[in-house]
Structure formats: C-alpha cells, structure tokens
Amino acid sequence: MTHNCFVNYRFSANLIHSSKRYGLMAQSRFIFMAQQPMDTKIGSNAIDMAYEISKRHEVLYVNIPMDRITKLRNKEEDRDFLKRRKEVANGSRKPLEKIRENLWQLTPGITLESINTLPDGSLFDKLNMWNNRKLSAVILGAVQELGWDSYYLLNDSDMFRGYYMKELLNPSGFIYYSRDNLREVDYFKKHGTRIEPLLMAKADACVTNSAYLRDECAKFNANSYDIGQGCDLSAFDPSISHERPSVFPDTQAPIIGYVGALIELRLDIPLLEELAKRAQHLHFVFTGPQDAAFEKSKLHGMENVTFTGPCKPTDAPQFVSHFDVCINPQRIHPMTIGNYPRKIDEYLALGKPTVATLTRAMEMFSDHVYLAEDADGYLAAFEKALNDNSAELQEDRRKFALTHSWENSIEKMYEAMRSVGLSI
C-alpha cells in the first residue's frame, strides 16, 4: 500500500472533518433489537452496526431470549445459546453486561412462547403481544438500570418480537432496518407477509442496505432510505503476503474461486455445473460448508473442481488472495435478488477481478465487476478478467470497496433520521 505525504495529509484532513462532523452531534441512546444475538458465532450486520453506533452514542443491544420449543428440545447446536440464558434465569449471570464504552448487551432470562406454527390471525397476535409485553418489561428494567430517560428504537428485522415495541417502549423515534427479503423465507412467510409491512409502516424511517430493498420498504413507508452496506475490510489487505493454502489443488490452471456458505438457496448450482463442464482449462475452487444439494451435485465428480471445506473467517483473505478470478454465482429469486453481497467488497479490497450474476443490488458494482446473466456471459467474463487485469484496475477496485465502510453507512442512517425530524 502506498504511503506518501499526500495520502497522509488527506487522511488527516478527513479525520479532522469527521471529528467536526461528529462534534455537532449530541449523544443519543439506542435500543437495538436484531435477529442475531451478540453471542452469535457468525458475523452480523447488526453487531457491526452496534459497535459503530457506540463510537458516538450509547447502545443497549437486546439478545434473543429462549423460546419454549428451543428450551425443551435442548439440542446440541443450541447448548451455548441456552447456557447463557439459563444462567441469567437462575441468577448466576447478570442480564445486563457492559461490552465496551457506550455498549451493553441485555440477555433476557425469560422464555417466550413458540407461536410460529399457529395459523396467522388473532390468536397469533394475542400471543405475540404476550411475548412482546414479557420482553419489553425486561428491556424497560435495563433502561431504568442504565438511567436512560429517552432513546431511539432500532430494529433489524426482528419483526415478531419487536412488533409492539414502539407502543410498549415509547421511544423518541423508531427506525426499521431491512437487509434481507425475509418474507420469502419459509419461517417468516406465514406471518411476516402480513406483519412486516405493518411494522415498516409504523417506523419513522426504514433503512436498507440496497436500492432493491429500499424500493420494497417504500411500498409501505415513504420514508425509506438506502444507507448502503458497511464492511470491515482491514484484513483484506493486498500488501499482506499469504502462503498458498495446503488444501488447494496442485494445478497450473487459473483458479476461479468462491469463499462462503455453499447453499442451494443462494447459489446457482446448474450454472456452476455448466461452467465447470465447459471450461476445462480453468480450475474451480469452493471454500465453505456445503448443504445437501451441493454435496449431491455433479460438481463433485469433475476433475477441475475442488471443495476445500470451510475455513475460519480470519483465513478468508488467505484463500481469496490465491484466486485468479473471484465469483458470486447468485441464484436469482425473491429472497436473494435484493441482497447486498458483502463478499464482493472483500474480493475487490484485495484487487481481485470478479465475475458475478447481474442483479439490482449488483448494478452499483458495474464499473468494477464483470456482470453476467448466463453461462456464456460468465465464460466471456472469465477470459476478459484474466486477460485485462492490471495494477491500475486492482487499485481502483480496492479504492471502491473501501468506500463501503460502517462509518459511511451509519452516517447515512443518521442523515435519514434527521430527514424525518429525529434529532441526532
């Protein structure tokens, strides 16, 4: 990475500008509800957002409570999740814990009723109100312990547990955040098709991480804003040298690579099978856990395809750095079409030529990513990506990816809040 007087001066100027901008902000407080608890083992937009907001404002992050079915099943994969909540319930752990300056997590020790299998309608609504009241009492207890007299409510798609929270918590303002079209997911579809639009309509503002989802929210709330996607790209630094992973194939062929969960819902398996069949001169490397559909796919019988298995998130830059071309072969359907592909920023931050399926969310990447609609388009893009790569293109890709910071995304959220009259 280049370091010179100009770059250092520009960084200092930006830092001064940022300090002045933030200096105008009075400290606010946020209650943050989300689908992912703070103790999740996977990455989460909500957690990243909470950390960024807490740099300037106080944040109370509400962990998901136990529900009746999960508690009774007591499955091995839920043990860690249940352990913390049972400790709170029996008094051996405090529900309110400070994580860092300005940031607390609240782990409720209550058990909510499992109601998703009920028919949609009045019975579901009554029991959902019961759950909301039970959870809101715990949240208000934490608010009282913190000594807060006012706060904003930020809800990251927690549409059922958070449906009545505007009325029960009486926040100074309510912001709803959408980053997936969850109404197309089986678990949420039955009740979410009705509930989420109503919840969006309650919000003072809806914010999203893509233009597609903004337009979806705008059908129910005119105050809908695309605040972009934040990414922590500090580990994806092309100046850091990585050894070739030992699980990589012993080949001189260009490597076309993908890192991430290999799930039929999100990735186009027939497309990948056709690409591997037609491009025998290329080697395809897939790094990540596979679902049953991928395990049964024809890809496993192809000599120019390697599945390396999962890698630790901290090892992802090592794998990506040894790809010649990165791909995001997204399967297009209502659940995925509006998704912001965070992995694209990770690929670009390392300067890698990248080929992806054309979607509404990918249009913003069109100057830096080769977009394709079918196998012919992908094959042509592979050749172009391999032949036209240059140091200048690599630097342009990285610069573009680095604009997608959490600081920029959260600042856009603050701007959205101001535009609807919320003081921050």
Short mmCIF file of C-alpha atoms in Angstrom, two decimals:
data_model
loop_
_atom_site.label_atom_id
_atom_site.label_comp_id
_atom_site.label_asym_id
_atom_site.label_seq_id
_atom_site.Cartn_x
_atom_site.Cartn_y
_atom_site.Cartn_z
CA MET A 1 0.00 0.00 0.00
CA THR A 2 1.33 3.43 -0.93
CA HIS A 3 2.25 5.84 1.86
CA ASN A 4 3.21 9.40 0.98
CA CYS A 5 2.73 12.95 2.20
CA PHE A 6 -0.37 13.47 0.06
CA VAL A 7 -2.09 10.34 1.35
CA ASN A 8 -1.23 11.16 4.97
CA TYR A 9 -2.43 14.74 4.58
CA ARG A 10 -5.69 13.57 3.02
CA PHE A 11 -6.21 11.08 5.86
CA SER A 12 -5.57 13.80 8.45
CA ALA A 13 -7.95 16.16 6.70
CA ASN A 14 -10.65 13.51 6.63
CA LEU A 15 -10.09 12.79 10.31
CA ILE A 16 -10.46 16.49 11.18
CA HIS A 17 -13.60 16.73 9.03
CA SER A 18 -15.03 13.62 10.72
CA SER A 19 -14.32 15.00 14.18
CA LYS A 20 -16.02 18.29 13.35
CA ARG A 21 -19.00 16.47 11.89
CA TYR A 22 -19.40 14.22 14.90
CA GLY A 23 -18.75 17.12 17.25
CA LEU A 24 -22.06 18.60 16.12
CA MET A 25 -23.92 15.52 17.35
CA ALA A 26 -25.44 15.39 20.81
CA GLN A 27 -25.04 11.91 22.28
CA SER A 28 -28.17 9.82 21.79
CA ARG A 29 -29.18 6.41 23.05
CA PHE A 30 -30.33 3.38 21.08
CA ILE A 31 -32.17 0.21 22.00
CA PHE A 32 -31.14 -2.26 19.30
CA MET A 33 -33.21 -5.38 18.56
CA ALA A 34 -31.99 -7.87 15.95
CA GLN A 35 -32.33 -11.39 14.59
CA GLN A 36 -28.74 -12.19 15.62
CA PRO A 37 -27.78 -12.11 19.32
CA MET A 38 -24.49 -10.60 20.42
CA ASP A 39 -23.24 -14.10 21.32
CA THR A 40 -23.73 -15.50 17.82
CA LYS A 41 -20.83 -17.41 16.27
CA ILE A 42 -21.31 -15.90 12.83
CA GLY A 43 -20.83 -12.38 11.53
CA SER A 44 -23.73 -9.97 11.72
CA ASN A 45 -24.61 -6.59 10.25
CA ALA A 46 -26.46 -5.74 13.45
CA ILE A 47 -23.44 -6.37 15.69
CA ASP A 48 -21.16 -4.36 13.39
CA MET A 49 -23.70 -1.54 13.37
CA ALA A 50 -23.98 -1.58 17.16
CA TYR A 51 -20.22 -1.25 17.52
CA GLU A 52 -20.11 1.63 15.05
CA ILE A 53 -23.02 3.49 16.65
CA SER A 54 -21.44 3.04 20.09
CA LYS A 55 -18.43 5.08 18.99
CA ARG A 56 -20.61 8.18 19.43
CA HIS A 57 -23.81 7.06 21.16
CA GLU A 58 -24.95 4.70 23.89
CA VAL A 59 -26.35 1.36 22.71
CA LEU A 60 -28.34 -1.32 24.52
CA TYR A 61 -28.20 -4.47 22.37
CA VAL A 62 -31.03 -6.91 23.15
CA ASN A 63 -30.12 -10.57 22.77
CA ILE A 64 -32.77 -13.04 21.59
CA PRO A 65 -34.44 -14.78 24.55
CA MET A 66 -35.13 -18.50 24.81
CA ASP A 67 -38.34 -19.80 23.30
CA ARG A 68 -40.32 -22.75 24.62
CA ILE A 69 -39.50 -25.22 21.84
CA THR A 70 -35.76 -24.49 21.77
CA LYS A 71 -35.59 -24.82 25.53
CA LEU A 72 -37.43 -28.17 25.58
CA ARG A 73 -35.54 -29.65 22.63
CA ASN A 74 -32.19 -28.73 24.19
CA LYS A 75 -30.31 -29.69 21.00
CA GLU A 76 -26.53 -29.82 20.97
CA GLU A 77 -26.28 -26.91 18.49
CA ASP A 78 -28.34 -24.75 20.88
CA ARG A 79 -26.39 -25.54 24.05
CA ASP A 80 -24.21 -22.40 24.05
CA PHE A 81 -27.23 -20.23 23.23
CA LEU A 82 -29.27 -21.76 26.06
CA LYS A 83 -26.42 -21.80 28.59
CA ARG A 84 -26.13 -18.01 28.87
CA ARG A 85 -29.89 -17.53 29.06
CA LYS A 86 -30.38 -20.26 31.68
CA GLU A 87 -27.60 -18.70 33.76
CA VAL A 88 -29.47 -15.39 33.67
CA ALA A 89 -32.71 -17.16 34.58
CA ASN A 90 -31.18 -18.89 37.63
CA GLY A 91 -29.39 -15.75 38.79
CA SER A 92 -25.79 -16.88 38.22
CA ARG A 93 -25.25 -14.32 35.45
CA LYS A 94 -26.37 -10.70 35.28
CA PRO A 95 -28.70 -9.95 32.36
CA LEU A 96 -27.04 -6.57 31.66
CA GLU A 97 -23.35 -6.67 30.74
CA LYS A 98 -21.10 -3.88 29.53
CA ILE A 99 -19.12 -4.89 26.44
CA ARG A 100 -17.22 -1.67 25.84
CA GLU A 101 -17.64 2.06 26.35
CA ASN A 102 -21.22 3.03 25.37
CA LEU A 103 -22.25 -0.56 24.54
CA TRP A 104 -24.22 -3.02 26.71
CA GLN A 105 -25.80 -6.35 25.88
CA LEU A 106 -29.01 -7.44 27.55
CA THR A 107 -29.65 -11.18 27.81
CA PRO A 108 -33.24 -11.83 28.94
CA GLY A 109 -33.69 -14.83 31.23
CA ILE A 110 -37.32 -15.24 30.20
CA THR A 111 -38.87 -17.90 27.98
CA LEU A 112 -41.12 -16.75 25.16
CA GLU A 113 -43.89 -18.91 23.76
CA SER A 114 -43.20 -20.61 20.41
CA ILE A 115 -46.05 -19.40 18.25
CA ASN A 116 -44.84 -19.52 14.66
CA THR A 117 -46.73 -22.73 13.84
CA LEU A 118 -50.08 -21.12 14.75
CA PRO A 119 -52.43 -20.03 11.95
CA ASP A 120 -51.98 -16.40 11.02
CA GLY A 121 -54.55 -14.17 12.66
CA SER A 122 -55.98 -13.09 16.01
CA LEU A 123 -54.64 -15.95 18.16
CA PHE A 124 -51.13 -15.40 16.86
CA ASP A 125 -51.48 -11.65 17.50
CA LYS A 126 -52.67 -12.14 21.09
CA LEU A 127 -49.81 -14.48 21.98
CA ASN A 128 -47.32 -12.29 20.13
CA MET A 129 -48.49 -9.34 22.24
CA TRP A 130 -47.96 -11.52 25.34
CA ASN A 131 -44.39 -12.26 24.19
CA ASN A 132 -43.75 -8.59 23.40
CA ARG A 133 -45.03 -7.46 26.81
CA LYS A 134 -42.85 -10.01 28.58
CA LEU A 135 -39.73 -8.95 26.67
CA SER A 136 -40.46 -5.23 26.92
CA ALA A 137 -40.63 -5.49 30.74
CA VAL A 138 -37.05 -6.84 30.75
CA ILE A 139 -35.88 -4.10 28.37
CA LEU A 140 -37.51 -1.35 30.43
CA GLY A 141 -35.85 -2.77 33.54
CA ALA A 142 -32.45 -2.45 31.86
CA VAL A 143 -33.28 1.07 30.68
CA GLN A 144 -34.11 2.03 34.25
CA GLU A 145 -30.86 0.47 35.49
CA LEU A 146 -28.91 2.49 32.92
CA GLY A 147 -30.76 5.65 33.94
CA TRP A 148 -31.99 6.44 30.43
CA ASP A 149 -34.93 8.79 30.10
CA SER A 150 -35.15 8.78 26.30
CA TYR A 151 -33.87 6.61 23.48
CA TYR A 152 -34.37 5.56 19.88
CA LEU A 153 -35.50 2.07 18.91
CA LEU A 154 -33.59 0.41 16.06
CA ASN A 155 -34.96 -2.92 14.87
CA ASP A 156 -33.01 -5.16 12.48
CA SER A 157 -35.81 -7.31 11.00
CA ASP A 158 -36.93 -8.69 14.39
CA MET A 159 -40.48 -8.40 13.12
CA PHE A 160 -42.33 -10.66 15.58
CA ARG A 161 -40.60 -10.00 18.90
CA GLY A 162 -40.45 -6.30 18.01
CA TYR A 163 -43.88 -5.79 16.52
CA TYR A 164 -45.47 -3.98 19.50
CA MET A 165 -42.27 -2.43 20.88
CA LYS A 166 -42.97 1.05 19.55
CA GLU A 167 -46.07 1.17 21.73
CA LEU A 168 -44.56 -0.68 24.72
CA LEU A 169 -41.18 1.07 24.90
CA ASN A 170 -42.40 4.51 23.76
CA PRO A 171 -39.12 5.52 22.06
CA SER A 172 -38.33 9.02 20.83
CA GLY A 173 -38.11 7.54 17.34
CA PHE A 174 -38.33 4.14 15.64
CA ILE A 175 -36.07 3.01 12.78
CA TYR A 176 -36.63 -0.29 10.98
CA TYR A 177 -33.65 -1.87 9.18
CA SER A 178 -34.07 -4.36 6.32
CA ARG A 179 -31.14 -6.26 4.79
CA ASP A 180 -32.90 -9.37 3.51
CA ASN A 181 -36.28 -10.03 1.95
CA LEU A 182 -37.21 -12.28 4.86
CA ARG A 183 -40.85 -12.53 3.81
CA GLU A 184 -39.63 -15.03 1.20
CA VAL A 185 -38.08 -17.30 3.85
CA ASP A 186 -40.33 -20.18 4.96
CA TYR A 187 -40.02 -19.41 8.68
CA PHE A 188 -41.16 -15.80 8.25
CA LYS A 189 -43.52 -16.16 5.29
CA LYS A 190 -46.68 -17.32 7.10
CA HIS A 191 -46.91 -14.34 9.48
CA GLY A 192 -44.27 -12.00 8.08
CA THR A 193 -46.14 -11.41 4.83
CA ARG A 194 -48.74 -9.56 6.90
CA ILE A 195 -46.71 -8.43 9.92
CA GLU A 196 -43.58 -6.91 8.40
CA PRO A 197 -45.34 -4.38 6.11
CA LEU A 198 -47.41 -3.22 9.10
CA LEU A 199 -44.26 -2.86 11.20
CA MET A 200 -42.50 -0.95 8.42
CA ALA A 201 -45.46 1.43 8.26
CA LYS A 202 -45.09 2.15 11.99
CA ALA A 203 -41.48 3.27 11.64
CA ASP A 204 -40.40 6.89 11.47
CA ALA A 205 -37.91 5.72 8.85
CA CYS A 206 -36.98 2.46 7.14
CA VAL A 207 -33.33 1.98 6.20
CA THR A 208 -31.88 -0.74 3.99
CA ASN A 209 -28.55 -1.91 2.59
CA SER A 210 -29.63 -1.98 -1.05
CA ALA A 211 -31.70 0.01 -3.52
CA TYR A 212 -33.92 -3.01 -4.17
CA LEU A 213 -34.86 -3.38 -0.52
CA ARG A 214 -35.37 0.38 -0.22
CA ASP A 215 -37.93 0.18 -3.01
CA GLU A 216 -39.61 -2.78 -1.26
CA CYS A 217 -39.83 -0.83 2.01
CA ALA A 218 -41.10 2.25 0.19
CA LYS A 219 -44.24 0.32 -0.76
CA PHE A 220 -45.22 0.56 2.91
CA ASN A 221 -43.32 3.60 4.20
CA ALA A 222 -42.47 6.64 2.08
CA ASN A 223 -39.57 7.45 4.40
CA SER A 224 -37.33 4.63 3.16
CA TYR A 225 -33.60 5.09 2.55
CA ASP A 226 -30.74 3.04 1.15
CA ILE A 227 -27.84 3.54 3.60
CA GLY A 228 -25.51 1.13 1.83
CA GLN A 229 -23.53 -1.68 3.35
CA GLY A 230 -20.67 -1.42 5.79
CA CYS A 231 -17.75 -3.83 5.74
CA ASP A 232 -14.66 -4.31 7.87
CA LEU A 233 -12.04 -4.82 5.20
CA SER A 234 -8.94 -4.32 7.36
CA ALA A 235 -7.87 -7.96 6.95
CA PHE A 236 -8.32 -7.87 3.16
CA ASP A 237 -5.08 -6.00 2.52
CA PRO A 238 -3.18 -6.83 -0.69
CA SER A 239 0.10 -5.71 0.87
CA ILE A 240 -0.07 -8.73 3.22
CA SER A 241 1.51 -11.87 1.75
CA HIS A 242 -0.25 -15.21 2.30
CA GLU A 243 1.02 -18.75 1.72
CA ARG A 244 -0.91 -20.85 -0.75
CA PRO A 245 -3.43 -22.93 1.25
CA SER A 246 -2.36 -26.56 1.50
CA VAL A 247 -5.87 -27.71 0.52
CA PHE A 248 -5.60 -26.01 -2.88
CA PRO A 249 -5.29 -28.25 -5.96
CA ASP A 250 -1.89 -28.96 -7.48
CA THR A 251 -2.56 -27.24 -10.80
CA GLN A 252 -1.16 -24.52 -13.03
CA ALA A 253 -4.63 -23.68 -14.36
CA PRO A 254 -6.14 -20.31 -13.44
CA ILE A 255 -8.23 -20.65 -10.29
CA ILE A 256 -11.82 -19.43 -10.26
CA GLY A 257 -12.76 -19.18 -6.60
CA TYR A 258 -15.61 -18.68 -4.16
CA VAL A 259 -15.50 -18.31 -0.36
CA GLY A 260 -18.67 -18.57 1.68
CA ALA A 261 -21.53 -20.90 2.55
CA LEU A 262 -22.39 -23.19 -0.35
CA ILE A 263 -26.19 -23.16 -0.18
CA GLU A 264 -28.63 -24.01 -2.96
CA LEU A 265 -30.95 -21.20 -1.81
CA ARG A 266 -28.31 -18.59 -2.63
CA LEU A 267 -26.09 -20.11 -5.33
CA ASP A 268 -26.89 -21.35 -8.84
CA ILE A 269 -25.74 -24.99 -8.91
CA PRO A 270 -26.79 -25.76 -12.54
CA LEU A 271 -24.84 -22.69 -13.70
CA LEU A 272 -21.72 -23.84 -11.84
CA GLU A 273 -22.02 -27.34 -13.25
CA GLU A 274 -22.25 -25.97 -16.79
CA LEU A 275 -19.30 -23.62 -16.26
CA ALA A 276 -17.06 -26.36 -14.90
CA LYS A 277 -18.05 -28.68 -17.77
CA ARG A 278 -17.38 -26.10 -20.50
CA ALA A 279 -14.24 -24.51 -19.02
CA GLN A 280 -11.92 -27.49 -18.60
CA HIS A 281 -8.90 -25.16 -18.84
CA LEU A 282 -9.93 -23.47 -15.57
CA HIS A 283 -9.99 -24.92 -12.06
CA PHE A 284 -12.90 -24.08 -9.75
CA VAL A 285 -12.23 -23.89 -6.00
CA PHE A 286 -15.08 -23.66 -3.50
CA THR A 287 -14.30 -22.88 0.12
CA GLY A 288 -17.09 -23.16 2.65
CA PRO A 289 -19.61 -25.53 4.25
CA GLN A 290 -21.94 -27.32 1.84
CA ASP A 291 -25.63 -28.06 2.13
CA ALA A 292 -27.12 -31.36 0.92
CA ALA A 293 -27.78 -30.04 -2.59
CA PHE A 294 -24.12 -29.10 -3.12
CA GLU A 295 -22.92 -32.41 -1.68
CA LYS A 296 -25.09 -34.25 -4.23
CA SER A 297 -24.22 -32.01 -7.19
CA LYS A 298 -22.31 -33.12 -10.29
CA LEU A 299 -19.52 -30.74 -9.28
CA HIS A 300 -18.07 -33.45 -7.02
CA GLY A 301 -17.36 -35.71 -9.96
CA MET A 302 -15.44 -33.13 -12.00
CA GLU A 303 -11.64 -33.17 -12.17
CA ASN A 304 -11.37 -29.39 -12.44
CA VAL A 305 -13.38 -28.74 -9.27
CA THR A 306 -12.05 -28.71 -5.70
CA PHE A 307 -14.00 -28.35 -2.48
CA THR A 308 -11.59 -27.30 0.26
CA GLY A 309 -14.10 -27.44 3.11
CA PRO A 310 -14.80 -24.48 5.42
CA CYS A 311 -12.15 -22.03 6.50
CA LYS A 312 -12.08 -19.76 9.53
CA PRO A 313 -13.31 -16.22 8.77
CA THR A 314 -9.82 -14.96 9.65
CA ASP A 315 -8.37 -17.23 6.95
CA ALA A 316 -10.64 -15.98 4.16
CA PRO A 317 -8.09 -13.38 2.92
CA GLN A 318 -5.51 -16.17 2.53
CA PHE A 319 -7.83 -18.15 0.25
CA VAL A 320 -9.07 -15.18 -1.77
CA SER A 321 -5.53 -13.89 -2.31
CA HIS A 322 -4.72 -17.06 -4.29
CA PHE A 323 -7.76 -16.91 -6.58
CA ASP A 324 -7.14 -15.62 -10.09
CA VAL A 325 -10.80 -14.68 -10.53
CA CYS A 326 -13.46 -14.48 -7.80
CA ILE A 327 -17.10 -15.31 -8.43
CA ASN A 328 -20.53 -14.80 -6.91
CA PRO A 329 -22.85 -17.10 -8.93
CA GLN A 330 -26.04 -15.98 -7.21
CA ARG A 331 -29.27 -17.82 -7.72
CA ILE A 332 -31.98 -15.27 -8.55
CA HIS A 333 -35.30 -15.44 -6.73
CA PRO A 334 -37.26 -13.03 -4.49
CA MET A 335 -35.17 -13.87 -1.41
CA THR A 336 -31.79 -13.14 -2.97
CA ILE A 337 -32.39 -10.56 -5.69
CA GLY A 338 -32.03 -7.58 -3.37
CA ASN A 339 -29.22 -8.91 -1.17
CA TYR A 340 -26.10 -6.83 -0.78
CA PRO A 341 -23.15 -9.17 -1.47
CA ARG A 342 -20.58 -8.33 1.24
CA LYS A 343 -18.14 -10.84 -0.22
CA ILE A 344 -17.87 -8.69 -3.37
CA ASP A 345 -16.29 -5.91 -1.29
CA GLU A 346 -13.89 -8.45 0.23
CA TYR A 347 -12.86 -9.65 -3.23
CA LEU A 348 -12.43 -6.11 -4.51
CA ALA A 349 -10.49 -4.98 -1.44
CA LEU A 350 -7.81 -7.48 -2.47
CA GLY A 351 -7.93 -6.07 -6.01
CA LYS A 352 -9.29 -9.31 -7.46
CA PRO A 353 -11.09 -9.42 -10.82
CA THR A 354 -14.59 -10.58 -10.01
CA VAL A 355 -17.47 -12.03 -12.03
CA ALA A 356 -20.98 -12.01 -10.57
CA THR A 357 -24.56 -12.56 -11.60
CA LEU A 358 -26.37 -9.39 -12.62
CA THR A 359 -28.95 -8.31 -10.03
CA ARG A 360 -30.39 -4.97 -8.97
CA ALA A 361 -28.03 -4.89 -5.99
CA MET A 362 -25.02 -5.60 -8.23
CA GLU A 363 -25.70 -2.68 -10.57
CA MET A 364 -23.75 -0.34 -8.28
CA PHE A 365 -20.66 -2.51 -8.84
CA SER A 366 -20.89 -2.43 -12.64
CA ASP A 367 -17.75 -0.27 -13.11
CA HIS A 368 -15.63 -2.67 -11.07
CA VAL A 369 -17.16 -6.14 -11.50
CA TYR A 370 -17.86 -8.20 -14.64
CA LEU A 371 -21.60 -8.90 -14.58
CA ALA A 372 -23.14 -11.88 -16.37
CA GLU A 373 -26.62 -13.29 -16.88
CA ASP A 374 -25.85 -16.83 -18.09
CA ALA A 375 -23.05 -19.33 -18.71
CA ASP A 376 -21.97 -17.69 -21.97
CA GLY A 377 -21.67 -14.37 -20.18
CA TYR A 378 -19.65 -15.92 -17.37
CA LEU A 379 -17.23 -17.66 -19.74
CA ALA A 380 -16.63 -14.47 -21.72
CA ALA A 381 -16.14 -12.55 -18.49
CA PHE A 382 -13.59 -15.09 -17.22
CA GLU A 383 -11.42 -14.55 -20.30
CA LYS A 384 -11.71 -10.78 -20.05
CA ALA A 385 -10.94 -10.81 -16.33
CA LEU A 386 -7.83 -12.94 -16.84
CA ASN A 387 -6.53 -11.03 -19.85
CA ASP A 388 -7.28 -7.43 -18.86
CA ASN A 389 -6.12 -7.46 -15.24
CA SER A 390 -3.68 -4.68 -14.31
CA ALA A 391 -2.24 -2.92 -11.27
CA GLU A 392 -4.37 0.14 -12.05
CA LEU A 393 -7.58 -1.91 -12.14
CA GLN A 394 -6.62 -3.64 -8.91
CA GLU A 395 -6.12 -0.31 -7.15
CA ASP A 396 -9.41 1.07 -8.49
CA ARG A 397 -11.26 -1.98 -7.19
CA ARG A 398 -9.74 -1.61 -3.74
CA LYS A 399 -10.50 2.12 -3.53
CA PHE A 400 -14.12 1.48 -4.44
CA ALA A 401 -14.53 -1.30 -1.86
CA LEU A 402 -13.08 0.84 0.90
CA THR A 403 -15.83 3.43 0.42
CA HIS A 404 -18.25 0.85 1.84
CA SER A 405 -17.33 1.41 5.47
CA TRP A 406 -19.53 1.12 8.53
CA GLU A 407 -18.76 4.75 9.31
CA ASN A 408 -20.25 5.84 5.98
CA SER A 409 -23.27 3.55 6.29
CA ILE A 410 -24.15 4.68 9.81
CA GLU A 411 -23.69 8.34 8.85
CA LYS A 412 -26.28 7.78 6.10
CA MET A 413 -28.60 6.31 8.72
CA TYR A 414 -28.16 9.45 10.83
CA GLU A 415 -28.94 11.56 7.76
CA ALA A 416 -32.12 9.53 7.20
CA MET A 417 -33.12 10.10 10.81
CA ARG A 418 -32.55 13.85 10.52
CA SER A 419 -34.59 13.97 7.32
CA VAL A 420 -37.66 12.72 9.22
CA GLY A 421 -37.13 15.15 12.09
CA LEU A 422 -35.25 12.94 14.57
CA SER A 423 -32.54 14.87 16.40
CA ILE A 424 -29.11 13.22 16.33
#
